[in-house]
mmCIF file of C-alpha atoms in Angstrom:
data_model
loop_
_atom_site.group_PDB
_atom_site.id
_atom_site.type_symbol
_atom_site.label_atom_id
_atom_site.label_comp_id
_atom_site.label_asym_id
_atom_site.label_seq_id
_atom_site.Cartn_x
_atom_site.Cartn_y
_atom_site.Cartn_z
ATOM 1 C CA GLN A 227 -119.933 89.242 17.409
ATOM 2 C CA LYS A 228 -118.408 87.373 19.874
ATOM 3 C CA GLU A 229 -120.418 85.694 22.382
ATOM 4 C CA VAL A 230 -119.129 87.522 25.448
ATOM 5 C CA GLU A 231 -117.189 90.664 25.270
ATOM 6 C CA GLN A 232 -115.436 92.618 27.429
ATOM 7 C CA ASN A 233 -113.184 95.488 27.452
ATOM 8 C CA SER A 234 -109.788 94.552 27.409
ATOM 9 C CA GLY A 235 -108.463 97.411 29.484
ATOM 10 C CA PRO A 236 -106.249 98.029 30.840
ATOM 11 C CA LEU A 237 -108.331 99.920 33.286
ATOM 12 C CA SER A 238 -106.423 101.712 35.852
ATOM 13 C CA VAL A 239 -108.088 103.389 39.174
ATOM 14 C CA PRO A 240 -106.533 104.537 42.352
ATOM 15 C CA GLU A 241 -106.594 102.817 45.569
ATOM 16 C CA GLY A 242 -109.930 103.116 47.408
ATOM 17 C CA ALA A 243 -111.718 104.014 44.221
ATOM 18 C CA ILE A 244 -114.638 102.194 42.720
ATOM 19 C CA ALA A 245 -113.501 99.921 39.861
ATOM 20 C CA SER A 246 -116.187 99.028 37.270
ATOM 21 C CA LEU A 247 -115.903 95.925 34.723
ATOM 22 C CA ASN A 248 -118.448 95.356 32.001
ATOM 23 C CA CYS A 249 -119.535 92.449 29.769
ATOM 24 C CA THR A 250 -122.010 91.765 27.504
ATOM 25 C CA TYR A 251 -123.445 88.702 25.979
ATOM 26 C CA SER A 252 -125.122 87.497 22.710
ATOM 27 C CA ASP A 253 -127.303 84.700 23.603
ATOM 28 C CA ARG A 254 -130.551 85.871 24.872
ATOM 29 C CA VAL A 255 -131.246 82.711 26.820
ATOM 30 C CA SER A 256 -128.231 82.642 28.926
ATOM 31 C CA GLN A 257 -128.902 81.811 32.460
ATOM 32 C CA SER A 258 -125.939 81.950 34.778
ATOM 33 C CA PHE A 259 -123.131 84.479 34.910
ATOM 34 C CA PHE A 260 -119.928 84.415 36.365
ATOM 35 C CA TRP A 261 -116.742 86.724 37.244
ATOM 36 C CA TYR A 262 -113.648 84.967 37.975
ATOM 37 C CA ARG A 263 -110.556 86.984 39.190
ATOM 38 C CA GLN A 264 -106.725 85.433 37.216
ATOM 39 C CA TYR A 265 -103.571 86.745 38.359
ATOM 40 C CA SER A 266 -100.791 86.908 36.030
ATOM 41 C CA GLY A 267 -99.872 83.127 35.268
ATOM 42 C CA LYS A 268 -102.545 81.707 37.760
ATOM 43 C CA SER A 269 -105.743 80.154 37.469
ATOM 44 C CA PRO A 270 -108.744 81.640 37.328
ATOM 45 C CA GLU A 271 -110.855 81.856 40.574
ATOM 46 C CA LEU A 272 -114.381 82.121 41.218
ATOM 47 C CA ILE A 273 -115.439 85.857 42.491
ATOM 48 C CA MET A 274 -119.129 86.440 42.127
ATOM 49 C CA SER A 275 -122.125 84.099 40.549
ATOM 50 C CA ILE A 276 -125.217 85.655 39.775
ATOM 51 C CA TYR A 277 -128.526 84.459 38.155
ATOM 52 C CA SER A 278 -131.392 86.985 38.430
ATOM 53 C CA ASN A 279 -131.809 90.573 37.372
ATOM 54 C CA GLY A 280 -130.309 92.876 39.831
ATOM 55 C CA ASP A 281 -127.559 93.228 42.130
ATOM 56 C CA LYS A 282 -125.758 90.529 44.146
ATOM 57 C CA GLU A 283 -123.464 91.794 46.862
ATOM 58 C CA ASP A 284 -120.297 90.057 48.669
ATOM 59 C CA GLY A 285 -118.125 92.160 50.697
ATOM 60 C CA ARG A 286 -116.409 94.834 48.679
ATOM 61 C CA PHE A 287 -117.936 93.228 45.067
ATOM 62 C CA THR A 288 -121.483 93.907 43.659
ATOM 63 C CA ALA A 289 -122.626 91.918 40.559
ATOM 64 C CA GLN A 290 -125.155 93.586 38.456
ATOM 65 C CA LEU A 291 -127.140 91.703 35.986
ATOM 66 C CA ASN A 292 -129.647 93.311 33.415
ATOM 67 C CA LYS A 293 -130.563 90.315 30.850
ATOM 68 C CA ALA A 294 -132.944 93.118 29.095
ATOM 69 C CA SER A 295 -129.924 94.434 27.937
ATOM 70 C CA GLN A 296 -127.635 91.209 27.910
ATOM 71 C CA TYR A 297 -125.397 93.071 30.385
ATOM 72 C CA VAL A 298 -123.561 92.016 33.586
ATOM 73 C CA SER A 299 -121.213 93.945 35.660
ATOM 74 C CA LEU A 300 -118.525 93.881 38.621
ATOM 75 C CA LEU A 301 -118.123 96.627 40.876
ATOM 76 C CA ILE A 302 -115.000 96.649 43.135
ATOM 77 C CA ARG A 303 -115.656 99.122 46.139
ATOM 78 C CA ASP A 304 -112.385 100.650 47.976
ATOM 79 C CA SER A 305 -110.376 98.876 45.520
ATOM 80 C CA GLN A 306 -106.906 97.529 46.529
ATOM 81 C CA PRO A 307 -103.506 96.892 44.722
ATOM 82 C CA SER A 308 -104.044 93.315 45.611
ATOM 83 C CA ASP A 309 -107.398 93.463 43.456
ATOM 84 C CA SER A 310 -104.685 94.200 40.180
ATOM 85 C CA ALA A 311 -105.603 91.098 38.115
ATOM 86 C CA THR A 312 -107.637 90.114 34.876
ATOM 87 C CA TYR A 313 -111.194 89.826 35.290
ATOM 88 C CA LEU A 314 -112.939 87.144 33.370
ATOM 89 C CA CYS A 315 -116.808 87.034 32.435
ATOM 90 C CA ALA A 316 -118.340 83.955 31.962
ATOM 91 C CA VAL A 317 -121.909 83.070 30.765
ATOM 92 C CA ASN A 318 -123.853 79.951 30.667
ATOM 93 C CA VAL A 319 -126.883 78.636 29.479
ATOM 94 C CA TYR A 320 -129.131 76.585 31.120
ATOM 95 C CA ASN A 321 -128.542 72.661 30.402
ATOM 96 C CA ASN A 322 -126.458 74.195 27.494
ATOM 97 C CA ASN A 323 -123.141 72.188 27.627
ATOM 98 C CA ASP A 324 -120.259 74.812 27.987
ATOM 99 C CA MET A 325 -119.300 78.057 29.369
ATOM 100 C CA ARG A 326 -118.152 80.856 27.446
ATOM 101 C CA PHE A 327 -115.589 83.172 28.704
ATOM 102 C CA GLY A 328 -114.791 86.789 27.888
ATOM 103 C CA ALA A 329 -111.069 87.620 27.094
ATOM 104 C CA GLY A 330 -110.706 89.442 30.234
ATOM 105 C CA THR A 331 -110.409 92.982 31.398
ATOM 106 C CA ARG A 332 -106.836 93.720 32.753
ATOM 107 C CA LEU A 333 -107.388 95.875 36.181
ATOM 108 C CA THR A 334 -104.364 97.688 37.833
ATOM 109 C CA VAL A 335 -104.787 99.514 41.061
ATOM 110 C CA LYS A 336 -102.292 102.036 41.849
ATOM 111 C CA PRO A 337 -101.331 102.895 45.520
ATOM 112 C CA ASP B 1095 -103.653 69.319 48.744
ATOM 113 C CA ALA B 1096 -105.172 71.077 45.735
ATOM 114 C CA ASP B 1097 -108.438 69.948 44.857
ATOM 115 C CA VAL B 1098 -107.574 70.044 41.218
ATOM 116 C CA THR B 1099 -104.090 69.113 40.011
ATOM 117 C CA GLN B 1100 -102.420 69.135 36.721
ATOM 118 C CA THR B 1101 -99.075 67.310 35.401
ATOM 119 C CA PRO B 1102 -96.880 68.271 34.178
ATOM 120 C CA ARG B 1103 -96.773 72.088 35.143
ATOM 121 C CA ASN B 1104 -94.377 73.081 32.231
ATOM 122 C CA ARG B 1105 -93.732 71.121 29.154
ATOM 123 C CA ILE B 1106 -91.509 72.281 25.834
ATOM 124 C CA THR B 1107 -92.021 69.823 22.898
ATOM 125 C CA LYS B 1108 -91.107 69.370 19.474
ATOM 126 C CA THR B 1109 -93.665 70.019 16.386
ATOM 127 C CA GLY B 1110 -94.746 66.382 15.546
ATOM 128 C CA LYS B 1111 -94.586 64.926 18.720
ATOM 129 C CA ARG B 1112 -97.330 63.156 20.921
ATOM 130 C CA ILE B 1113 -98.021 64.703 24.490
ATOM 131 C CA MET B 1114 -100.195 64.021 27.093
ATOM 132 C CA LEU B 1115 -101.759 66.689 29.755
ATOM 133 C CA GLU B 1116 -102.758 64.853 32.840
ATOM 134 C CA CYS B 1117 -105.622 66.242 35.082
ATOM 135 C CA SER B 1118 -106.816 64.906 38.870
ATOM 136 C CA GLN B 1119 -109.601 66.111 40.991
ATOM 137 C CA THR B 1120 -110.309 65.308 44.663
ATOM 138 C CA LYS B 1121 -113.726 67.457 44.372
ATOM 139 C CA GLY B 1122 -115.961 64.783 43.822
ATOM 140 C CA HIS B 1123 -117.394 66.486 40.928
ATOM 141 C CA ASP B 1124 -118.895 64.390 37.578
ATOM 142 C CA ARG B 1125 -117.733 67.065 35.427
ATOM 143 C CA MET B 1126 -114.381 67.847 33.708
ATOM 144 C CA TYR B 1127 -113.040 70.241 31.297
ATOM 145 C CA TRP B 1128 -110.041 70.920 29.403
ATOM 146 C CA TYR B 1129 -109.777 74.658 28.005
ATOM 147 C CA ARG B 1130 -106.664 76.530 26.561
ATOM 148 C CA GLN B 1131 -105.923 80.410 27.026
ATOM 149 C CA ASP B 1132 -104.091 82.533 24.663
ATOM 150 C CA PRO B 1133 -103.429 85.993 25.076
ATOM 151 C CA GLY B 1134 -106.306 88.393 24.031
ATOM 152 C CA LEU B 1135 -108.538 85.000 23.305
ATOM 153 C CA GLY B 1136 -109.635 84.502 26.838
ATOM 154 C CA LEU B 1137 -110.375 80.494 27.753
ATOM 155 C CA ARG B 1138 -111.940 78.211 25.000
ATOM 156 C CA LEU B 1139 -113.420 74.971 25.348
ATOM 157 C CA ILE B 1140 -111.271 72.207 24.049
ATOM 158 C CA TYR B 1141 -113.278 68.941 25.384
ATOM 159 C CA TYR B 1142 -115.596 68.231 28.351
ATOM 160 C CA SER B 1143 -116.880 65.309 30.054
ATOM 161 C CA PHE B 1144 -120.246 64.872 32.313
ATOM 162 C CA ASP B 1145 -118.979 61.180 33.357
ATOM 163 C CA VAL B 1146 -117.189 58.503 32.259
ATOM 164 C CA LYS B 1147 -118.696 57.397 29.339
ATOM 165 C CA ASP B 1148 -119.654 60.911 28.225
ATOM 166 C CA ILE B 1149 -117.150 62.773 25.983
ATOM 167 C CA ASN B 1150 -117.888 65.984 23.942
ATOM 168 C CA LYS B 1151 -116.031 68.074 21.457
ATOM 169 C CA GLY B 1152 -115.737 71.780 23.012
ATOM 170 C CA GLU B 1153 -115.179 74.930 20.417
ATOM 171 C CA ILE B 1154 -111.710 73.882 19.451
ATOM 172 C CA SER B 1155 -111.441 70.068 19.534
ATOM 173 C CA ASP B 1156 -108.968 69.829 16.440
ATOM 174 C CA GLY B 1157 -105.780 68.497 17.022
ATOM 175 C CA TYR B 1158 -106.782 67.378 20.618
ATOM 176 C CA SER B 1159 -107.905 64.017 22.302
ATOM 177 C CA VAL B 1160 -108.980 63.296 25.656
ATOM 178 C CA SER B 1161 -109.763 60.191 27.942
ATOM 179 C CA ARG B 1162 -111.448 59.931 30.748
ATOM 180 C CA GLN B 1163 -109.801 57.384 32.842
ATOM 181 C CA ALA B 1164 -112.005 57.650 36.093
ATOM 182 C CA GLN B 1165 -114.425 60.072 37.677
ATOM 183 C CA ALA B 1166 -111.118 61.724 39.040
ATOM 184 C CA LYS B 1167 -108.920 61.915 36.066
ATOM 185 C CA PHE B 1168 -109.172 63.467 32.461
ATOM 186 C CA SER B 1169 -106.163 63.219 30.091
ATOM 187 C CA LEU B 1170 -105.659 65.673 27.346
ATOM 188 C CA SER B 1171 -103.719 64.372 24.140
ATOM 189 C CA LEU B 1172 -101.982 66.293 21.416
ATOM 190 C CA GLU B 1173 -101.523 63.790 18.725
ATOM 191 C CA SER B 1174 -98.861 65.601 16.745
ATOM 192 C CA ALA B 1175 -98.017 68.872 18.717
ATOM 193 C CA ILE B 1176 -97.619 72.064 16.058
ATOM 194 C CA PRO B 1177 -96.251 75.455 17.194
ATOM 195 C CA ASN B 1178 -99.981 77.011 17.422
ATOM 196 C CA GLN B 1179 -100.454 74.867 20.034
ATOM 197 C CA THR B 1180 -98.449 76.695 22.118
ATOM 198 C CA ALA B 1181 -100.629 78.003 25.284
ATOM 199 C CA LEU B 1182 -101.905 77.858 28.538
ATOM 200 C CA TYR B 1183 -103.964 74.929 29.189
ATOM 201 C CA PHE B 1184 -106.452 74.537 32.357
ATOM 202 C CA CYS B 1185 -108.354 71.591 33.459
ATOM 203 C CA ALA B 1186 -111.838 72.474 35.288
ATOM 204 C CA THR B 1187 -114.389 70.747 37.059
ATOM 205 C CA SER B 1188 -117.739 71.289 38.422
ATOM 206 C CA LEU B 1189 -120.449 69.568 40.380
ATOM 207 C CA GLY B 1190 -123.504 69.537 37.617
ATOM 208 C CA THR B 1191 -125.826 71.898 38.916
ATOM 209 C CA PRO B 1192 -127.661 74.269 36.808
ATOM 210 C CA GLN B 1193 -125.279 76.993 38.036
ATOM 211 C CA GLU B 1194 -122.222 74.976 36.861
ATOM 212 C CA THR B 1195 -119.750 77.045 38.823
ATOM 213 C CA GLN B 1196 -116.073 75.477 37.595
ATOM 214 C CA TYR B 1197 -113.104 75.233 39.535
ATOM 215 C CA PHE B 1198 -109.624 75.133 37.705
ATOM 216 C CA GLY B 1199 -106.377 73.854 38.307
ATOM 217 C CA PRO B 1200 -103.358 75.489 38.120
ATOM 218 C CA GLY B 1201 -102.762 75.288 34.609
ATOM 219 C CA THR B 1202 -99.890 73.525 32.295
ATOM 220 C CA ARG B 1203 -97.892 75.629 30.146
ATOM 221 C CA LEU B 1204 -96.845 74.066 26.910
ATOM 222 C CA LEU B 1205 -94.318 75.209 24.316
ATOM 223 C CA VAL B 1206 -94.133 73.500 21.002
ATOM 224 C CA LEU B 1207 -90.952 74.613 18.911
#
């Protein structure tokens, strides 16, 4: 089992819809969770970080964390074509020495 | 100016050659990382450094070595390049807080023939 798993997609949604991206992780002591966006040929850029159970909202983005289920998700409301990218889930264990990334989910928002 | 820079941005080399990829940062972060990215596999950690005197192997360090010349500079070397090291290589930095947000350079695209 991979440490961080994501559906590779592609996930296709119409413009204006809600895009839902999911991620599961295997290490129960994981403490920090991140969503990165990566445009084709570019470097990953941080969108959201979340450390506590529940929801965290930032503009059109909402991260949701459920540590009991070892599940973290990213919702993108009012999806725009510019949101089309690969979204990487990353997990870090407190005081651990490295971050583990999922393989990413490719999202396409169609006009 | 970019906070994390990588040179070169693209490199083509031949099997058996030794090459070096360089990373510099102006963010003042102590922690620096080297990752490679392959299609379908996501980012995998090669080496990381928490300060100039601290170097650690990551998930896939075989065939690679690193040098932390200063707080701001972290170089990755391929001692004898092989075709399966063809990948996109990213340098990243972090502040070192428990939250560990990482900031990535623009990447180096390496092709080993």
